[in-house]
Short mmCIF file of C-alpha atoms and ligand atoms in Angstrom, two decimals:
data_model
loop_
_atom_site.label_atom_id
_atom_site.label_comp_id
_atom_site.label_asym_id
_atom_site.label_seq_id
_atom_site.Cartn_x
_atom_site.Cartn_y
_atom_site.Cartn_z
CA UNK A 177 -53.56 -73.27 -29.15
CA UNK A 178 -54.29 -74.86 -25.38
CA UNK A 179 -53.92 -72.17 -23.04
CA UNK A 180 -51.68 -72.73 -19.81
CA UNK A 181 -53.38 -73.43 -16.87
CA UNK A 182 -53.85 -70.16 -14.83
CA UNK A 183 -51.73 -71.46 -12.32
CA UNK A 184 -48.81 -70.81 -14.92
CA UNK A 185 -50.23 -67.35 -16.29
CA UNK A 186 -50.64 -65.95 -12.80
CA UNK A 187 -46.95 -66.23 -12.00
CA UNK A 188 -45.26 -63.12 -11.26
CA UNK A 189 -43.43 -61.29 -14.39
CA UNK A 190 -39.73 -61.88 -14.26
CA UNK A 191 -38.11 -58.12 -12.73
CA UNK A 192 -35.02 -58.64 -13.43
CA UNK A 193 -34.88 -59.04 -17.15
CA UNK A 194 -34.22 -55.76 -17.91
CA UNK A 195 -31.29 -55.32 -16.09
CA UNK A 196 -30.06 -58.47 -17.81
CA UNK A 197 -30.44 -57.28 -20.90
CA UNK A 198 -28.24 -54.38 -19.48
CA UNK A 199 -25.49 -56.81 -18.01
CA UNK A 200 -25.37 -59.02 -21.13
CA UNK A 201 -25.47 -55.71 -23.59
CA UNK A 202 -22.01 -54.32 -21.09
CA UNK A 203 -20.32 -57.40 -21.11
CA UNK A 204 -19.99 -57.75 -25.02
CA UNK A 205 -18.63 -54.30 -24.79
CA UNK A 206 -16.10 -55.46 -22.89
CA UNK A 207 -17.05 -54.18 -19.57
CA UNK A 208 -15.10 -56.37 -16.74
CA UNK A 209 -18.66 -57.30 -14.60
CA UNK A 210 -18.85 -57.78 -11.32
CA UNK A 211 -22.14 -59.95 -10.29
CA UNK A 212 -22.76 -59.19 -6.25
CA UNK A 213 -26.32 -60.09 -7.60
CA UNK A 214 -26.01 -64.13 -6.97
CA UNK A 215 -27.16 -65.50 -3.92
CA UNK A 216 -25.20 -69.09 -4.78
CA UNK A 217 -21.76 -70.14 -2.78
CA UNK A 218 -18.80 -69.41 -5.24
CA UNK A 219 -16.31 -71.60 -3.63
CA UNK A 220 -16.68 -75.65 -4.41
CA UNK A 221 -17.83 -78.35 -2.33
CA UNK A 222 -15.21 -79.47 -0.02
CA UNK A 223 -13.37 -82.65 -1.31
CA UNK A 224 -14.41 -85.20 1.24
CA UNK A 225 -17.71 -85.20 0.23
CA UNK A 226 -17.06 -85.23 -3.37
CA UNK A 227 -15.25 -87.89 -2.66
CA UNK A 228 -17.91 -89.74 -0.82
CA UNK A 229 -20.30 -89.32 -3.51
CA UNK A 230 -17.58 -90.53 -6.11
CA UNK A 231 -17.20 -93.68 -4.12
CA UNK A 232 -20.79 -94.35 -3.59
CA UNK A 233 -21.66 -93.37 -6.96
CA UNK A 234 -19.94 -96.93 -8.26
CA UNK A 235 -21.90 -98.43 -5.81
CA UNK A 236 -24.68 -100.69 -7.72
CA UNK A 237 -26.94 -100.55 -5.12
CA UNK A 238 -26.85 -96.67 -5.05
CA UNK A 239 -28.15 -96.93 -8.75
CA UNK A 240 -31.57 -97.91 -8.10
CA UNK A 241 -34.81 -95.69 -7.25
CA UNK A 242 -34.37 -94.47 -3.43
CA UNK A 243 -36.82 -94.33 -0.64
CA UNK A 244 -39.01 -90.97 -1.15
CA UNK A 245 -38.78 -90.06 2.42
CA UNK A 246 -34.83 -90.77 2.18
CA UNK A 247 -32.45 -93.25 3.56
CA UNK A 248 -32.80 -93.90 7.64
CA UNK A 249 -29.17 -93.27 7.88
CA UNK A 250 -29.19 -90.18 6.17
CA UNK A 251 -32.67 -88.57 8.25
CA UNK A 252 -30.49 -90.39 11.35
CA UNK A 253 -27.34 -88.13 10.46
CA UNK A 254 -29.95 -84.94 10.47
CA UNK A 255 -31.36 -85.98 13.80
CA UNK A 256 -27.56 -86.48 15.22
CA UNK A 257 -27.31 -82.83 13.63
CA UNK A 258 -30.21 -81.46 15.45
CA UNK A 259 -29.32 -83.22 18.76
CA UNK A 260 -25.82 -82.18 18.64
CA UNK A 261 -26.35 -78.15 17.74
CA UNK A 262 -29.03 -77.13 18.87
CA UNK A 263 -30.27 -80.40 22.08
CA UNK A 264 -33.39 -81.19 20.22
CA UNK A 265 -34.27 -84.75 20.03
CA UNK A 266 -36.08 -85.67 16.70
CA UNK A 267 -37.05 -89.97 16.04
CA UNK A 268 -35.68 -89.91 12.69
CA UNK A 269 -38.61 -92.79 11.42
CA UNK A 270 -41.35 -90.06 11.87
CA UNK A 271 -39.51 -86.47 12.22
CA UNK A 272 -37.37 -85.94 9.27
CA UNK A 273 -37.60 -85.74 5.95
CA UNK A 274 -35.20 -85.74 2.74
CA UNK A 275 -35.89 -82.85 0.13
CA UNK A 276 -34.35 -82.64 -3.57
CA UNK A 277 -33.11 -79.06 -1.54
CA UNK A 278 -35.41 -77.71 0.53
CA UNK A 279 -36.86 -75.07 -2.13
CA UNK A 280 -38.31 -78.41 -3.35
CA UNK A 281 -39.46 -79.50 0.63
CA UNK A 282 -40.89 -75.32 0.54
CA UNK A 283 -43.25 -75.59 -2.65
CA UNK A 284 -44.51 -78.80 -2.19
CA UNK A 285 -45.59 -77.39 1.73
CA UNK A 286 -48.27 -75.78 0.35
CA UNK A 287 -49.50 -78.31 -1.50
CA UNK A 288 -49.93 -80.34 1.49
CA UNK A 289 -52.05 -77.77 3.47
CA UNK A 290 -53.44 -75.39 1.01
CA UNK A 291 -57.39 -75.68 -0.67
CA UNK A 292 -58.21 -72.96 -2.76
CA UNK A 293 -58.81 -69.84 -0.87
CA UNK A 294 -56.54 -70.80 2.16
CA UNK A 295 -54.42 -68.04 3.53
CA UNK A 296 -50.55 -68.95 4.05
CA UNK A 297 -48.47 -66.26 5.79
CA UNK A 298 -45.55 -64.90 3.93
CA UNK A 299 -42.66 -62.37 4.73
CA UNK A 300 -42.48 -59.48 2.36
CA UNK A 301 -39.36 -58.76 1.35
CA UNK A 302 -38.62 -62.09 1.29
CA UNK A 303 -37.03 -65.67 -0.57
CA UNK A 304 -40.28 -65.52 -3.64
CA UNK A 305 -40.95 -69.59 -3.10
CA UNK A 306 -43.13 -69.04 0.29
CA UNK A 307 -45.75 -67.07 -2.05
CA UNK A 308 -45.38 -68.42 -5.43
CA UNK A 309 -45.71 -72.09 -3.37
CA UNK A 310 -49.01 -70.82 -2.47
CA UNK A 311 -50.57 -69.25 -5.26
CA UNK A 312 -49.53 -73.04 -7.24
CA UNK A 313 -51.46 -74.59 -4.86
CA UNK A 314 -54.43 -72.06 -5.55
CA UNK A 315 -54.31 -70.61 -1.77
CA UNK A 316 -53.96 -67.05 -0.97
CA UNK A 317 -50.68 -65.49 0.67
CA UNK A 318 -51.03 -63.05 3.14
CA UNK A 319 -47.90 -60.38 3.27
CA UNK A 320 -46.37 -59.87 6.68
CA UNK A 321 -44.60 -56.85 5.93
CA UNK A 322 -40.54 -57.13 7.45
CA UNK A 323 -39.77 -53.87 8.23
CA UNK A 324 -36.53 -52.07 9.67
CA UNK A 325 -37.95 -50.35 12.73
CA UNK A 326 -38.53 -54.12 13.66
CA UNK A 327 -35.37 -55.17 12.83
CA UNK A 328 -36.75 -57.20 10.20
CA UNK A 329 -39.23 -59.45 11.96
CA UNK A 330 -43.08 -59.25 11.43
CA UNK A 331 -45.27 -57.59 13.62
CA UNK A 332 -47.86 -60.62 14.41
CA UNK A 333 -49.92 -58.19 16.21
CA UNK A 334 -50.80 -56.20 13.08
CA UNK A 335 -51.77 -59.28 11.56
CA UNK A 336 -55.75 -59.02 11.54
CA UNK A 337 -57.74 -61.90 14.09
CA UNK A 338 -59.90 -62.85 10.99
CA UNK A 339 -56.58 -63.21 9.22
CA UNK A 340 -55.08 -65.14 11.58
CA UNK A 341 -58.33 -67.49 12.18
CA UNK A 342 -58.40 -67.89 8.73
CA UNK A 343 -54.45 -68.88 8.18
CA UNK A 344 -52.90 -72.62 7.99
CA UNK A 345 -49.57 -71.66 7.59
CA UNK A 346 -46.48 -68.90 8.50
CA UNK A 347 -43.78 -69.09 7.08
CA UNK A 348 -40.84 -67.45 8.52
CA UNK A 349 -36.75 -67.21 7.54
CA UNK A 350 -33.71 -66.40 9.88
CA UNK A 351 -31.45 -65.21 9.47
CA UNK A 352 -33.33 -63.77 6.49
CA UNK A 353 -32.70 -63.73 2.83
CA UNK A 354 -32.42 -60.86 1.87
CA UNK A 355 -32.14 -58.43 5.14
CA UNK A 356 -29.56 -60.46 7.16
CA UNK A 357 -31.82 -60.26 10.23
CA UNK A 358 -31.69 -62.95 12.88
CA UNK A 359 -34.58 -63.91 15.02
CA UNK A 360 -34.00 -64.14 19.11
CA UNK A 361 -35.46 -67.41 20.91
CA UNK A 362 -38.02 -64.80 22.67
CA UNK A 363 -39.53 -63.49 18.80
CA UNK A 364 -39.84 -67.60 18.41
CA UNK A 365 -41.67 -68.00 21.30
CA UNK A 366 -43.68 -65.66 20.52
CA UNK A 367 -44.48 -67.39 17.29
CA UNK A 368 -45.19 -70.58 19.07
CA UNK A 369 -47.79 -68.63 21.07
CA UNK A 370 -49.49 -67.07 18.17
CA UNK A 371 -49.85 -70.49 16.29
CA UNK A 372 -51.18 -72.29 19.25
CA UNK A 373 -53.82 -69.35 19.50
CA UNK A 374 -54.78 -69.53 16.13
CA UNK A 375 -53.86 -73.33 15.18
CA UNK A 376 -51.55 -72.53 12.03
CA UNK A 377 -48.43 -74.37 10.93
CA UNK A 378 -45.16 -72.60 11.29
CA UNK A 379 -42.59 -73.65 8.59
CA UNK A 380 -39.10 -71.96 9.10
CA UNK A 381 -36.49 -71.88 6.72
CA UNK A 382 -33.45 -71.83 8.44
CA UNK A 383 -31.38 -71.81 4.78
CA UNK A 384 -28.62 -69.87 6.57
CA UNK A 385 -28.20 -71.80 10.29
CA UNK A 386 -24.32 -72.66 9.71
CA UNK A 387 -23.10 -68.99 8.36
CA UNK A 388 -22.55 -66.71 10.78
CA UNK A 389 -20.63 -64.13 12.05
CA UNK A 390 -18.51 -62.31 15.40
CA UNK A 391 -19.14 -65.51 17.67
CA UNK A 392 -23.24 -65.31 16.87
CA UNK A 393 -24.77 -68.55 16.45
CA UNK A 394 -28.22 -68.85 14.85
CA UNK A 395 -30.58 -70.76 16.78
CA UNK A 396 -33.01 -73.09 15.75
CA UNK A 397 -37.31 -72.72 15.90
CA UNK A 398 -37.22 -76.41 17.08
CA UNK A 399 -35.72 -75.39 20.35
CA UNK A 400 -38.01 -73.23 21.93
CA UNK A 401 -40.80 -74.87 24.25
CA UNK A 402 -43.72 -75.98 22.14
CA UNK A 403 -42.12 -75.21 18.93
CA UNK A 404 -42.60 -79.08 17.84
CA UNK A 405 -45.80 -79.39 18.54
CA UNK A 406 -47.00 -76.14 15.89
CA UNK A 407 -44.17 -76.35 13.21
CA UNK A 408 -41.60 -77.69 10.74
CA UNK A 409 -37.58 -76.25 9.74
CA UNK A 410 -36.16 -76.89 6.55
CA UNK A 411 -32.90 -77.41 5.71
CA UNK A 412 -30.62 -77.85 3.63
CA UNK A 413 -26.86 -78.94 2.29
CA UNK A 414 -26.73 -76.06 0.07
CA UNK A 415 -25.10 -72.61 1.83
CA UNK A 416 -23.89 -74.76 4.84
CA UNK A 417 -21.58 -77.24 2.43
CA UNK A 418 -21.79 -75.16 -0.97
CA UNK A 419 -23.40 -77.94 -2.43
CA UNK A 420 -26.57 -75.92 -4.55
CA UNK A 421 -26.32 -77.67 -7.15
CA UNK A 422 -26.61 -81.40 -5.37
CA UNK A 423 -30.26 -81.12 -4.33
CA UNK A 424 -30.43 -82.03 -0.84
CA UNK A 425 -32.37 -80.82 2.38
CA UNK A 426 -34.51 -81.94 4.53
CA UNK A 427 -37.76 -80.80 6.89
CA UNK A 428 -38.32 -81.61 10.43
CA UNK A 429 -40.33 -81.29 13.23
CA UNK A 430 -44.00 -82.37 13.80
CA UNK A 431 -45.00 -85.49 12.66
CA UNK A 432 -47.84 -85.59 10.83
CA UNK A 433 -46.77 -82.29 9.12
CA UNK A 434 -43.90 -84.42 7.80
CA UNK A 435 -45.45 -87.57 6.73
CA UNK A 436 -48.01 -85.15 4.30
CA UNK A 437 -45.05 -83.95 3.10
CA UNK A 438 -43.42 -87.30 2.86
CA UNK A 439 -46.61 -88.35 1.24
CA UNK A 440 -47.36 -85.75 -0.77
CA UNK A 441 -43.45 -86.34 -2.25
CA UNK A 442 -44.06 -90.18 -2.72
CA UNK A 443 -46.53 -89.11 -5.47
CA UNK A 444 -44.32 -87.24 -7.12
CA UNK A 445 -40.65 -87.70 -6.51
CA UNK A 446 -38.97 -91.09 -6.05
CA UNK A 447 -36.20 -89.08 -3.80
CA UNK A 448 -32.43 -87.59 -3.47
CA UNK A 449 -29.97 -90.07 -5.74
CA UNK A 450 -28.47 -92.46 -2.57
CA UNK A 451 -24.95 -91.60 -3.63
CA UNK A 452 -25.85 -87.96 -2.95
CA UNK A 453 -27.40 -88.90 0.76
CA UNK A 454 -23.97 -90.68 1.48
CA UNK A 455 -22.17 -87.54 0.41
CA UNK A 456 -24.98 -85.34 2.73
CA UNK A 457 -24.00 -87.95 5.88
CA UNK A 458 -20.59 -86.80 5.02
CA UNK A 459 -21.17 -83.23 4.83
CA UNK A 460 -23.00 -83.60 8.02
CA UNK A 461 -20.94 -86.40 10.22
CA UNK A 462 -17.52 -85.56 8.97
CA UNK A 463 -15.09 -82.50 9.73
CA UNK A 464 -16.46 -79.10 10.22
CA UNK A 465 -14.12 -77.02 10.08
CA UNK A 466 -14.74 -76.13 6.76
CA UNK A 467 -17.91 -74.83 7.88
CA UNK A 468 -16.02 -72.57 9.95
CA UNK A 469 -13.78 -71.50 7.74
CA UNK A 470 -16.56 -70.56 4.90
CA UNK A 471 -18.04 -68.49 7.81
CA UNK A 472 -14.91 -66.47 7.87
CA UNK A 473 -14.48 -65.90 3.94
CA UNK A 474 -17.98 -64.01 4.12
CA UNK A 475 -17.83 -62.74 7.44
CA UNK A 476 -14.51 -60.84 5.39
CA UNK A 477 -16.11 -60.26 2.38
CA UNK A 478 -19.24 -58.40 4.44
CA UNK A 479 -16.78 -56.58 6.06
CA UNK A 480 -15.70 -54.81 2.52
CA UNK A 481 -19.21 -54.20 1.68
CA UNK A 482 -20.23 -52.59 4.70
CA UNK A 483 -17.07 -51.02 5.30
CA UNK A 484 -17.14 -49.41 1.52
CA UNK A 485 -20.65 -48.13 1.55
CA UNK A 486 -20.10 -47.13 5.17
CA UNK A 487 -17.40 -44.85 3.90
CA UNK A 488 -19.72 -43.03 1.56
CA UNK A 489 -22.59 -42.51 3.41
CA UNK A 490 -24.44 -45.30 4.69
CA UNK A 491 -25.13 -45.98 8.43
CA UNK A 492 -25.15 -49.86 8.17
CA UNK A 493 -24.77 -52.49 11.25
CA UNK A 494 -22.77 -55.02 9.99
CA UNK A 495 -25.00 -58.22 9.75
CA UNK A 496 -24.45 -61.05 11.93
CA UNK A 497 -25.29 -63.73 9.09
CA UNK A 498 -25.84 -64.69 5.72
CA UNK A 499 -24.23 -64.43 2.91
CA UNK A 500 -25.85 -60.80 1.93
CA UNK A 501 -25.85 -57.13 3.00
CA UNK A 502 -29.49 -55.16 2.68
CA UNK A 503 -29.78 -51.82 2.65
CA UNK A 504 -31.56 -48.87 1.85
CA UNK A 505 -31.39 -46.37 -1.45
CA UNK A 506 -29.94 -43.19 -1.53
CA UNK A 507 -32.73 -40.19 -1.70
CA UNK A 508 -34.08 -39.64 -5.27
CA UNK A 509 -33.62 -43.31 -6.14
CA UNK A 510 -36.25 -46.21 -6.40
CA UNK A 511 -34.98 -50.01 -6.04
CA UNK A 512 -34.51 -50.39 -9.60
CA UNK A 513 -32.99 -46.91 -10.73
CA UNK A 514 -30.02 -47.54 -8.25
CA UNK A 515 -29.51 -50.61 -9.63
CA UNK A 516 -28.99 -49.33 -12.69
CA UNK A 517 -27.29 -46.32 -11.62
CA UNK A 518 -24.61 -48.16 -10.11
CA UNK A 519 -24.05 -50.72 -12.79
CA UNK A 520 -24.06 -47.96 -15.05
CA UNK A 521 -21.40 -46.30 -13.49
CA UNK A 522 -19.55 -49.12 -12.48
CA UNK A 523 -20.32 -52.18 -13.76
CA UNK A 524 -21.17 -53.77 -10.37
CA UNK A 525 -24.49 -55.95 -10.71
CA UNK A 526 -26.56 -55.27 -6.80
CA UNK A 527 -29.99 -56.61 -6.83
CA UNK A 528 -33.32 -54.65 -6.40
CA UNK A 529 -34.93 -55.42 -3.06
CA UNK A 530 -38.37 -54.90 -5.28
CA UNK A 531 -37.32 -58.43 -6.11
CA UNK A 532 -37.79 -59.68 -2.92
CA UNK A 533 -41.47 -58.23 -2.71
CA UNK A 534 -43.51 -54.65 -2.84
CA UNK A 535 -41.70 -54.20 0.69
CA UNK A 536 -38.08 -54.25 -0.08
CA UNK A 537 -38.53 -51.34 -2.62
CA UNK A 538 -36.09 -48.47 -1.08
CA UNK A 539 -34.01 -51.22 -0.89
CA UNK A 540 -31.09 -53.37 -2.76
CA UNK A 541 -29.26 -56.63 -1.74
CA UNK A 542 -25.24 -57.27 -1.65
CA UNK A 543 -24.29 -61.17 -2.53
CA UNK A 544 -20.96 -61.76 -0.90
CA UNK A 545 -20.48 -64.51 -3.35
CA UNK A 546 -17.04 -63.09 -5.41
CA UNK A 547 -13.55 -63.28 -3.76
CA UNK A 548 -12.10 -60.84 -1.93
CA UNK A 549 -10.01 -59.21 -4.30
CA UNK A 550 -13.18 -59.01 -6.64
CA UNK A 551 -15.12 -56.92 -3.33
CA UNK A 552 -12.59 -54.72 -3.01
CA UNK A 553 -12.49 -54.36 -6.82
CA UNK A 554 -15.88 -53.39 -6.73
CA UNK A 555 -16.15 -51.43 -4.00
CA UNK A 556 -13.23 -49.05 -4.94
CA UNK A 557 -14.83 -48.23 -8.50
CA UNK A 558 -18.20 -47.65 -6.34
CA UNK A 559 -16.16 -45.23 -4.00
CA UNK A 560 -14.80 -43.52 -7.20
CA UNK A 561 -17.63 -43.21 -9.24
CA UNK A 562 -20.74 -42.82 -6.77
CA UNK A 563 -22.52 -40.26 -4.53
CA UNK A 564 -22.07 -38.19 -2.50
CA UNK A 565 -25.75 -39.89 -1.36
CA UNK A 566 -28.14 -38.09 1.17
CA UNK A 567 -30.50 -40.34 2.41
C1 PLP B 126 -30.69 -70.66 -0.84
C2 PLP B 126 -31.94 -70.70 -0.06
C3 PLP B 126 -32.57 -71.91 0.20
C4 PLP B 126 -31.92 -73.22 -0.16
O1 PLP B 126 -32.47 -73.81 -1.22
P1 PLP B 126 -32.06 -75.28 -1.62
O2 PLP B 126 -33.25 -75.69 -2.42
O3 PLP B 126 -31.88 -76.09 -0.39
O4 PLP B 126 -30.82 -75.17 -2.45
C5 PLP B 126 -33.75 -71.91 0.95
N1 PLP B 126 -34.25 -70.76 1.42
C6 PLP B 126 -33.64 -69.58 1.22
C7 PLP B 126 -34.22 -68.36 1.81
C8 PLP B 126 -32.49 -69.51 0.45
O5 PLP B 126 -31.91 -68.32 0.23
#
């Protein structure tokens, strides 16, 4: 039999299997399940851009391979996106672009920058492409532990010089799947100082830029001084629009960083379906409010789920964006016990912050991705059935 490549045997076990064995085992029992355990929009795409991609779906000349790098009209609409939120000016020829969704635009990175042995940076807990990326392209990741007496950001002091010579790329997230945290302009510039020092790439996900929360407003990397010149932000349709099953993003920022990208992509991709990029210049030209009002529906739902553990026990700031709530394990518990604890009891799915990387054990995520009625559902059988929880 022809063994898999090592690249494919070295990939992490799956954690979570167990607990679906669990889920699937309670469910044909009859248990009524509710998942807070998907980090995927419930509500649909808004109609007007279904309704653009309808329309340019019977368009012949939609039907035929795309450009790789994506249509100029659609990397112009990004650019118009970037110079109307956040004032930075990007030439949409040679500073954006398209991904099929930027998890695509987030592997491939690697690829582009990465010989074996190479050292990429990579947030522990944290979204499990930045590392995995990197070990498929045979480098070596490098865990910046994100811990809570730093609100979630890594130290870059603790990161050792030889490290840091050694490194090519950071990657970084805010606000932050899982933890919620945001990143200030000052923690960016920061950044931008550390990767001029050492010459590495900075590649920000900013997955979660359009959800937030109380009047905050997630910046971008791209705006502080000098951020250009040392890094890339990826984007993407997906949270903003709930389009995550459409497969569209994009990366921006330095040039040359995104023509190896755009390169690299040629080779392998022919690009994002055209009808799709109309519907993306919809999503991102067109009306916003239901941007807005998406913001509110979580910004409600996060309420529930802080408010409800709040009430029995926990000591949680409410986060300021995102579509999740992190926090920490009662006493006695790991990651993975509470998770089973609590669907156990009842039958509300959480997700082990082991998932997210050695660093978010202690820890378990909230998806605010059911309807309200369905939080409050859960919530109330977790107020009946769990703790009292010392911590
Ligand atoms: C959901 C998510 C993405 C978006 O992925 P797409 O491929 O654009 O759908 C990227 N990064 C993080 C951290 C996410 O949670």
């Amino acid at each position: 039999m022809v063994m898999e490549a090592q690249r494919i045997r070295q990939l992490p076990p799956y954690l979570f299997a167990r607990i679906e064995a669990q889920i699937a085992k309670a469910k044909e029992e009859g248990v009524d399940v509710i998942s807070l355990g998907i980090g995927d929009p419930d509500r649909p795409t808004p109609d007007h851009i279904i309704q653009e991609l309808v329309k340019e779906a019977h368009n012949p000349a939609n039907h035929q391979y795309p450009s790789s790098v994506g249509m100029l009209s659609f990397r112009q609409a990004v650019a118009d996106y970037y110079q109307r939120r956040f004032q930075v000016s990007l030439d949409p020829k040679t500073q954006v672009v398209s991904l099929l969704g930027s998890k695509e635009g987030i592997a491939h990175m690697a690829w582009c920058y990465l010989d074996p042995g190479d050292i990429a940076l990579v947030p522990d807990p944290g979204y499990p492409v930045y590392g995995i990326g990197t070990l498929l392209a045979g480098g070596t990741p490098y865990i910046m532990p994100l811990k809570a007496e730093n609100n979630f950001l890594p130290d870059l002091k603790a990161i050792p010089e030889e490290v840091a010579r050694k490194a090519k790329l950071m990657w970084l997230n805010y606000p932050n799947n899982p933890t919620g945290a945001i990143a200030t302009l000052e923690f960016f510039e920061e950044v931008v100082a550390f990767a001029k020092k050492y010459d590495i790439i900075v590649c920000h996900d900013a997955a979660y830029q359009e959800i937030s929360f109380d009047g905050y407003r997630p910046p971008s990397f791209l705006e502080v001084p000098g951020a250009m010149e040392v890094g890339v932000e990826f984007g993407s349709c997906s949270k903003t629009y709930n389009m995550t099953g459409w497969r569209i993003g994009w990366a921006v920022g330095r040039a040359d960083v995104i023509n190896a990208l755009g390169r690299l992509k040629s080779n392998i991709d022919s690009g994002v379906f055209q009808a799709i990029q109309y519907a993306a210049i919809t999503a991102l030209t067109g009306p916003q409010d239901c941007v807005e009002a998406m913001s509110k529906v979580y910004q409600e739902r996060r309420d529930i789920a802080v408010e409800g553990l709040n009430a029995i026990g926990w000591k949680l700031e409410k986060p300021k964006s995102t579509i999740y709530v992190w926090a920490p394990v009662p006493k006695g518990f790991t990651s993975m016990s509470f998770a089973e604890h609590v669907f156990e009891k009842t039958g509300v799915v959480i997700t082990p912050g082991n998932g997210y990387g050695e660093h978010g054990e202690g820890f378990f995520r909230i998806a605010l991705t059911v309807e309200k009625e369905r939080m409050l559902e859960a919530f109330d059988r977790i107020k009946k059935n769990l703790g009292p929880f010392e911590f």
